[in-house]
Short mmCIF file of C-alpha atoms in Angstrom, two decimals:
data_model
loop_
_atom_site.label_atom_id
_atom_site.label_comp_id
_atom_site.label_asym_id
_atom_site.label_seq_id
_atom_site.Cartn_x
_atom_site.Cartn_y
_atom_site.Cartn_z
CA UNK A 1 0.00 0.00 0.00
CA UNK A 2 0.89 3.29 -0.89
CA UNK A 3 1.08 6.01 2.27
CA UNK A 4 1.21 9.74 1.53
CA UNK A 5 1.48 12.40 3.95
CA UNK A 6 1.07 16.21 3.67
CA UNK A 7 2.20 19.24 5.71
CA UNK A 8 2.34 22.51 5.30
CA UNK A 9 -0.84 23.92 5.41
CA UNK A 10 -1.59 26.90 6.86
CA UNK A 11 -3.17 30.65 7.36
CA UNK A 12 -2.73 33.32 5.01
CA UNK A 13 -3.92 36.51 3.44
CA UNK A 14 -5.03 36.80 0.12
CA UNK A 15 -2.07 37.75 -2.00
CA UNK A 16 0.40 35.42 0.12
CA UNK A 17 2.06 32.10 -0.51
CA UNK A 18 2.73 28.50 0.97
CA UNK A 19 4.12 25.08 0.02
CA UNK A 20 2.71 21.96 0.35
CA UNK A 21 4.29 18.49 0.66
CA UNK A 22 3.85 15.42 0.41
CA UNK A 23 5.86 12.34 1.18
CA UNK A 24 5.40 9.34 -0.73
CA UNK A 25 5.96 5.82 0.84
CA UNK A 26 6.50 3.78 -2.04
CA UNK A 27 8.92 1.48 -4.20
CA UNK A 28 8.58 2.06 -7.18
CA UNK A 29 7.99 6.05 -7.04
CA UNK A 30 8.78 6.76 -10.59
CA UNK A 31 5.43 5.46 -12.08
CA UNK A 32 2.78 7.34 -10.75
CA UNK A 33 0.35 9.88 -10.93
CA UNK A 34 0.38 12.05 -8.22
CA UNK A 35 -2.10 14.26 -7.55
CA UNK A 36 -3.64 17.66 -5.40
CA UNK A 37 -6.96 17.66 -4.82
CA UNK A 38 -8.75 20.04 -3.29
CA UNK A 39 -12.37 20.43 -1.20
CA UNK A 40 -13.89 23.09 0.36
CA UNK A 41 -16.41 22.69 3.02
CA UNK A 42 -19.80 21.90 1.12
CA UNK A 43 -18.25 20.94 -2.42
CA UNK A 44 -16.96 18.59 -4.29
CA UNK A 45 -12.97 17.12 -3.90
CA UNK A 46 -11.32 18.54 -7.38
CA UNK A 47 -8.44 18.24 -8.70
CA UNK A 48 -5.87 21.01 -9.02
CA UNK A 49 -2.43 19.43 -10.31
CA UNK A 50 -0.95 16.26 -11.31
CA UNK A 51 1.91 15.09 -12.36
CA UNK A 52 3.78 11.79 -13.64
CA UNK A 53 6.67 10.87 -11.41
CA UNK A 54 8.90 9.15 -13.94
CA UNK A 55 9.10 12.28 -16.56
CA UNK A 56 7.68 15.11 -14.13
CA UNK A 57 5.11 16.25 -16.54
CA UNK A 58 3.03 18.70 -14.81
CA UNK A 59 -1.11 19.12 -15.63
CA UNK A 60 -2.95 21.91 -13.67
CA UNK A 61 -7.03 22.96 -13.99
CA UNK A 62 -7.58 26.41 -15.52
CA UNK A 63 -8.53 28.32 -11.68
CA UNK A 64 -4.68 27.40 -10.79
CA UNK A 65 -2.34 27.82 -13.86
CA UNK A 66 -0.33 30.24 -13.33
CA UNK A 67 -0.63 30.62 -9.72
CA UNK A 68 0.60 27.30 -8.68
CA UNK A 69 3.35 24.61 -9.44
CA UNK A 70 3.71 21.46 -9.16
CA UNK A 71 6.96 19.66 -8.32
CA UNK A 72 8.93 16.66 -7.35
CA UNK A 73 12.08 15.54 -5.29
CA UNK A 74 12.43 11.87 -6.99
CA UNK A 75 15.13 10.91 -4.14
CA UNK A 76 13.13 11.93 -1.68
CA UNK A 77 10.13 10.91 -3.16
CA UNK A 78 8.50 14.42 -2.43
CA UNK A 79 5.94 16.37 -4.54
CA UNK A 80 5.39 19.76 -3.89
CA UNK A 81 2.45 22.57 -4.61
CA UNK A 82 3.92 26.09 -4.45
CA UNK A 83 0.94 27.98 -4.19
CA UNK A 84 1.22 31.62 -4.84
CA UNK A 85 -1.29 34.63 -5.36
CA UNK A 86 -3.44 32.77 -3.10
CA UNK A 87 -6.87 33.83 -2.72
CA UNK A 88 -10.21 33.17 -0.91
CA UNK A 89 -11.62 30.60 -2.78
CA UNK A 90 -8.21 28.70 -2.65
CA UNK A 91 -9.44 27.69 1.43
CA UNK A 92 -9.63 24.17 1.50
CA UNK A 93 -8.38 20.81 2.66
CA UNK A 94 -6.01 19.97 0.24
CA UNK A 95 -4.99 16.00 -0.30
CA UNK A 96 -2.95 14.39 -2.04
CA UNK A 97 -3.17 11.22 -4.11
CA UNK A 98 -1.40 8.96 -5.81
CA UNK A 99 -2.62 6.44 -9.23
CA UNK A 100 -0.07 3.39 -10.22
CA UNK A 101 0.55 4.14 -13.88
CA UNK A 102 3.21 1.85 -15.82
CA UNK A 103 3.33 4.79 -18.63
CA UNK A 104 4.05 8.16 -19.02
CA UNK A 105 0.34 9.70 -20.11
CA UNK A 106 -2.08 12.51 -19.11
CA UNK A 107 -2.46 12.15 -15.60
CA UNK A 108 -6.27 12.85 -14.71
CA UNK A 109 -7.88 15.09 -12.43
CA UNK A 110 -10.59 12.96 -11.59
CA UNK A 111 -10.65 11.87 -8.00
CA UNK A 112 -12.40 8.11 -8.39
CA UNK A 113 -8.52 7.21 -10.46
CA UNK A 114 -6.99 7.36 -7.40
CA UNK A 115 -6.73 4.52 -4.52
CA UNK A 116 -4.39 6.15 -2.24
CA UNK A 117 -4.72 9.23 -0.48
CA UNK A 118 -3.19 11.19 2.40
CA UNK A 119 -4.87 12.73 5.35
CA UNK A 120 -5.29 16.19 3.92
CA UNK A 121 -3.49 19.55 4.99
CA UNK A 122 -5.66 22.50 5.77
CA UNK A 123 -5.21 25.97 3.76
CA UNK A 124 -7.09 28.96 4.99
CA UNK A 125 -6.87 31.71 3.02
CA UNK A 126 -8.50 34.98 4.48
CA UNK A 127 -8.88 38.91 2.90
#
């Protein structure tokens, strides 16, 4: 099984930044999706940024390109989401997720292609 855990969440003010991790417990790191998802209190869990371990290509939904990257530490199995420009309707718990995936391809942002998931890390972001 495949554990992921987050940290650093936090408290900011619109305008401000913060970087999320999330460690990966697995063998064979380099062939996976790996996801951030997103859900704010009432809606849906959505997906914000993936990427594909083994050739770091990086997919993001319109409401965060620009704003946000996605990246990886392959030795020590990290992936990151620098958040910046932050703004209201960015508060959420934010989770990531990882999908076994032999071959590089478009890694989805639907939430029911992924089996393992971490424990969320809160982001508050307030005007």
């Amino acid at each position: 099984a495949v554990q992921l855990a987050e940290s650093g969440g936090g408290s900011v003010q619109v305008g401000g930044s913060l970087r999320l991790s999330c460690v990966a417990s697995v063998f064979t790191y380099s062939r996976y999706c790996m996801g951030w998802f997103r859900q704010a209190p009432g809606k849906e869990r959505e997906g914000v940024a993936t990427i594909y371990t083994g050739s770091g290509s990086a997919y993001y939904v319109d409401s965060v390109k620009g704003r946000f990257t996605i990246s990886q530490d392959k030795a020590k199995k990290t992936v990151y989401l620098q958040m910046n420009s932050l703004n209201v309707e960015d508060t959420a718990m934010y989770y990531c997720a990882a999908e076994f995936r032999a071959y590089d391809s478009f890694c989805q942002f639907e939430r029911n292609r992924y089996d393992n998931w971490g424990q969320g890390t809160q982001v508050t972001v307030s005007s």
